[in-house]
Coordinates of C-alpha atoms in Angstrom, one line a residue:
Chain A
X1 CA -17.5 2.9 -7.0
X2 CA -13.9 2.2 -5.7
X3 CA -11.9 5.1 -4.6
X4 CA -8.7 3.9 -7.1
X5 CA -9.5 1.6 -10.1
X6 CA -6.9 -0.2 -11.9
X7 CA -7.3 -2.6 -14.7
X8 CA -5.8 -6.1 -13.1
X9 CA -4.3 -7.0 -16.0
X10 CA -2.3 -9.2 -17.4
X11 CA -0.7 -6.7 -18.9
X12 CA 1.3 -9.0 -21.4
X13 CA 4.3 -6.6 -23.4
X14 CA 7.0 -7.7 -25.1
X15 CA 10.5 -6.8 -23.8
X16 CA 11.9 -3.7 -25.0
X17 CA 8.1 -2.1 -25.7
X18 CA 6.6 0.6 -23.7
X19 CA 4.1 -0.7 -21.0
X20 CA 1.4 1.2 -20.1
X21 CA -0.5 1.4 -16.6
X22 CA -3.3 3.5 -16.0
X23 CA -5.1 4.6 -13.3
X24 CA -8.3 6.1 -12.4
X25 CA -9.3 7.9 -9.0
X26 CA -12.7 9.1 -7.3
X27 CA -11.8 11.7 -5.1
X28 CA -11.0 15.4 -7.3
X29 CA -9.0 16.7 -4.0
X30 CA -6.6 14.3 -3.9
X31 CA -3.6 16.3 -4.3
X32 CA -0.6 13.4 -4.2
X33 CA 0.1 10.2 -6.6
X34 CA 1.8 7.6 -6.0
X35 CA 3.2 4.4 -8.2
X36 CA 4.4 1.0 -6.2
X37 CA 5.8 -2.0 -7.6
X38 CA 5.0 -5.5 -5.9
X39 CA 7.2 -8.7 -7.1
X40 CA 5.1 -11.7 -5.8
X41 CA 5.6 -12.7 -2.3
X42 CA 7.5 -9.6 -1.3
X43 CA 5.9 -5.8 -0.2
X44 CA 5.2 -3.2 -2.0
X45 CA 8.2 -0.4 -3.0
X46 CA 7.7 3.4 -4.4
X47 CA 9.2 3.6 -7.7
X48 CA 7.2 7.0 -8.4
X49 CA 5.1 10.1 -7.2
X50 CA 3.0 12.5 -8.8
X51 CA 1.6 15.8 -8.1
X52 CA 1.0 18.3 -10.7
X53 CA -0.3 17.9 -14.1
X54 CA 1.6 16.5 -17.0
X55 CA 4.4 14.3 -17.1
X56 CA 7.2 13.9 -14.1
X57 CA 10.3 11.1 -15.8
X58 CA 12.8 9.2 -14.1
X59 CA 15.0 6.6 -15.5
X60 CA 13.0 4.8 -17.9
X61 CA 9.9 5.4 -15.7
X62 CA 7.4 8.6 -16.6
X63 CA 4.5 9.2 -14.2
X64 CA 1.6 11.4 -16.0
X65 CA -1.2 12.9 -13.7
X66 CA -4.6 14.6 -15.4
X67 CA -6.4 16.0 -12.6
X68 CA -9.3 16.9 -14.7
X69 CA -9.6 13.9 -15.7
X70 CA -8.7 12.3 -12.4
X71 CA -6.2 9.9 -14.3
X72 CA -2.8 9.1 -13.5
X73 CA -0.5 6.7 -15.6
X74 CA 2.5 5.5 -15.6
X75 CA 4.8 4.6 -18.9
X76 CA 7.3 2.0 -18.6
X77 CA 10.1 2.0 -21.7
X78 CA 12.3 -0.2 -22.8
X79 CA 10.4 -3.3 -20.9
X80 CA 12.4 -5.4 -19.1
X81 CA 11.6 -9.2 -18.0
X82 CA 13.0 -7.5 -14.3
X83 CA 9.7 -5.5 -14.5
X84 CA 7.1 -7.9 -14.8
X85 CA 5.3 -7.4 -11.4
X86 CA 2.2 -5.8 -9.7
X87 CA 1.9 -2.4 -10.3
X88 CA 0.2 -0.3 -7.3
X89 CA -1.4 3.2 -8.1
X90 CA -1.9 4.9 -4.5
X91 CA -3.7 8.5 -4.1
X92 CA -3.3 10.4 -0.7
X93 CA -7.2 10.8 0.5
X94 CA -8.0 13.2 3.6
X95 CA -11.3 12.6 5.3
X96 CA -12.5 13.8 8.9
X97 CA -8.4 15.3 9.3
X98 CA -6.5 12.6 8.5
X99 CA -4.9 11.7 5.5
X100 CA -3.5 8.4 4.0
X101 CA -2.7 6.5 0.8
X102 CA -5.3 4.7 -0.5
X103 CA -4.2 1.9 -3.0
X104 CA -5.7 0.3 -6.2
X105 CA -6.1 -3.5 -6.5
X106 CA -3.0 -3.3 -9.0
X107 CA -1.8 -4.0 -12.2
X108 CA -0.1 -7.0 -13.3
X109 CA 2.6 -6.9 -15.9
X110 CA 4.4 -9.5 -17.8
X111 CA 7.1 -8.7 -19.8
X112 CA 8.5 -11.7 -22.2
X113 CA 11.6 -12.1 -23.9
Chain B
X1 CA 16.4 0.9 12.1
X2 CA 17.0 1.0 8.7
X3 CA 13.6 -0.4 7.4
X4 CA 10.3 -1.0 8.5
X5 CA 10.6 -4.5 10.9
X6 CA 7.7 -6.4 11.6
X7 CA 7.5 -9.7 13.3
X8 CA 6.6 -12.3 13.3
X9 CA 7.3 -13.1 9.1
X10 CA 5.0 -16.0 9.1
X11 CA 2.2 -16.7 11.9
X12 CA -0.1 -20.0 11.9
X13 CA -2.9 -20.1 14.4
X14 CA -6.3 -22.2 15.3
X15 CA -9.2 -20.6 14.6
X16 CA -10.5 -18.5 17.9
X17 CA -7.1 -17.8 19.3
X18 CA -5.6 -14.2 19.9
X19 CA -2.3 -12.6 17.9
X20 CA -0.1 -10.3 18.1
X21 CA 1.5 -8.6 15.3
X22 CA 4.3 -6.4 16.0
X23 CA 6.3 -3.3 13.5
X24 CA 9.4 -0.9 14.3
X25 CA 9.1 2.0 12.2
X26 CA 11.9 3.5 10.5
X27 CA 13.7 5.7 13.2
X28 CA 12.4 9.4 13.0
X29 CA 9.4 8.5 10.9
X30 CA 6.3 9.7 13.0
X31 CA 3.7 8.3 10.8
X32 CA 3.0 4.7 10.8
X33 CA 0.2 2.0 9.3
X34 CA -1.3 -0.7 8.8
X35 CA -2.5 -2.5 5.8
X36 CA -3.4 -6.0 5.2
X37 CA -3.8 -7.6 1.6
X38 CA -5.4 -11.0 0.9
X39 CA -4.6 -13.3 -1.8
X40 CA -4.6 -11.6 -5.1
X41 CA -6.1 -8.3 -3.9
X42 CA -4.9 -5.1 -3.3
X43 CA -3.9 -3.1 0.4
X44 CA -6.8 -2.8 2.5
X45 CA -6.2 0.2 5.0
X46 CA -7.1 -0.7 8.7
X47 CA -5.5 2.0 11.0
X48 CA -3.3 4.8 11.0
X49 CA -0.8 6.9 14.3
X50 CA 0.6 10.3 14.0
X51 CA 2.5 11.6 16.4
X52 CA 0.3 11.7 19.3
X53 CA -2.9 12.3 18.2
X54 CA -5.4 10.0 18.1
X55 CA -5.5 7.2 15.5
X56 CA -7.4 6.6 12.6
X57 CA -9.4 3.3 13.0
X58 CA -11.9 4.1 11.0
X59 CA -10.2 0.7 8.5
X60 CA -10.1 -1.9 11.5
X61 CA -12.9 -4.3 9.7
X62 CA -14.4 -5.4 13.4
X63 CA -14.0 -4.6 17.1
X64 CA -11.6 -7.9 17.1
X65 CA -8.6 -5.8 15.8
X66 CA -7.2 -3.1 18.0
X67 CA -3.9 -1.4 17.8
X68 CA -1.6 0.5 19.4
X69 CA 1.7 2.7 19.3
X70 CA 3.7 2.9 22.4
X71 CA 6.2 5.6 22.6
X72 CA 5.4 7.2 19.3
X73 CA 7.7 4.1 18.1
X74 CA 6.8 0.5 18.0
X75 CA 2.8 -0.6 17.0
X76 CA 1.1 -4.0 17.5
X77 CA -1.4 -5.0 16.1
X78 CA -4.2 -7.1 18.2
X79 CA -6.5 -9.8 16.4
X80 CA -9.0 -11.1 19.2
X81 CA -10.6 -14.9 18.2
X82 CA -9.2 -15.0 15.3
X83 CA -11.4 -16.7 12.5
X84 CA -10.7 -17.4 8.7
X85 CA -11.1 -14.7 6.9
X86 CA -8.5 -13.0 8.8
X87 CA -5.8 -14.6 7.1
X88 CA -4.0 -12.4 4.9
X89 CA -0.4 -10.4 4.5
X90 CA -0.6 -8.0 7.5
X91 CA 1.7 -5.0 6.0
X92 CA 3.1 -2.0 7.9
X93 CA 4.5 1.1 6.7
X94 CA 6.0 4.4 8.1
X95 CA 6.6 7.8 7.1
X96 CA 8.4 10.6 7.8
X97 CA 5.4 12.6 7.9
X98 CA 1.8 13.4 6.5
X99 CA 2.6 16.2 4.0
X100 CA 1.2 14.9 0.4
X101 CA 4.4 14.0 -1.2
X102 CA 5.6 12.2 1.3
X103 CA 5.3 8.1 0.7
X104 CA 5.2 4.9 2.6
X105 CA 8.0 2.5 3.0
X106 CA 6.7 -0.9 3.3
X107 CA 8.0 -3.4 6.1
X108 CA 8.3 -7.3 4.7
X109 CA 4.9 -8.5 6.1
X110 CA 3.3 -11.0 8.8
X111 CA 1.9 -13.8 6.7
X112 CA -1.4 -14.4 8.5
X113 CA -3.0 -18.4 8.6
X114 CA -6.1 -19.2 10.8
X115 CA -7.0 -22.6 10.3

């Protein structure tokens, strides 16, 4: 079983709905959630983290976390063509005292006029 | 520096030849890795420096990759006989630090091609 599961999508939405990412994690310590967005040829960027339950917004971004459900999402509004990208989902892991991200194979999202 | 650098952006090299892959952390950011992602797939974690404790290899894929950090600043990353399945996006990232909500900041990438 992978340690972060992502659908790889496409996610195909029309511009101006909400797209919806979802993400699914093994490990029920992690503690820290974290959304990147990845335009083709170029490296990834943090457009959100996570790290108590329920829903954290910015912009027209809302990160949602369910711990008991190890399940994090992430809601995109108002759809832009500008969004259509790979969408990361990265949860901080600790093992044998160190810690570091540990990324999903990503989402793909295309948004079309 | 104001980003994560790495160098060089593109790398093409023969099969069984050695490279080096260098990254300059953000200033101040004691935390620094390395990822690498193949073609369509997501980051692959190889190794990880804190401060000065000892690394996290426990990602390198074979005793052909080595790292290290000199002055708790600049990393390279080593690839010994390099063979085909090493090529890939080679992708470093720093951090201020290792507390949970902090995240990465991604440097631009060596484009790895062994041929």
């Amino acid at each position: 079983q992978k340690e972060v599961e992502q659908n790889s999508g496409p996610l195909s939405v029309p511009e101006g709905a909400i797209a919806s990412l979802n993400c699914t994690y093994s490990d029920r310590g992690s503690q820290s959630f974290f959304w990147y967005r990845q335009y083709s040829g170029k490296s990834p960027e943090l457009i959100m983290s996570i790290y108590s339950n329920g829903d954290k917004e910015d912009g027209r971004f809302t990160a949602q976390l369910n711990k008991a459900s190890q399940y994090v999402s992430l809601l995109i509004r108002d759809s832009q063509p500008s969004d259509s990208a790979t969408y990361l989902c990265a949860v901080r892991a600790f093992s044998g005292g160190y810690n570091k991200l540990i990324f999903g194979a990503g989402t793909r999202l295309a948004v079309h006029p | 520096g104001a980003g994560v650098s790495q160098s060089p952006s593109n790398k093409v090299t023969e099969k069984g030849k050695d490279v080096e892959l260098r990254c300059d952390p953000i200033s101040g950011h004691t935390a620094l890795y390395w990822y690498r992602q193949s073609l369509g797939q997501g980051l692959e974690f190889l190794i990880y420096f804190q401060g000065n404790s000892a690394p996290d290899k426990s990602g390198l894929p074979s005793d052909r990759f080595s790292a290290e950090r000199t002055g708790g600043s600049v990393s390279t990353l080593t690839i010994q006989r390099t063979q085909q399945e090493d090529s890939a996006v080679y992708l470093c990232a720093s951090s201020i630090g290792t507390a949970p909500n902090y995240g990465y900041t991604f440097g631009s990438g060596t484009r790895l091609t062994v041929v």
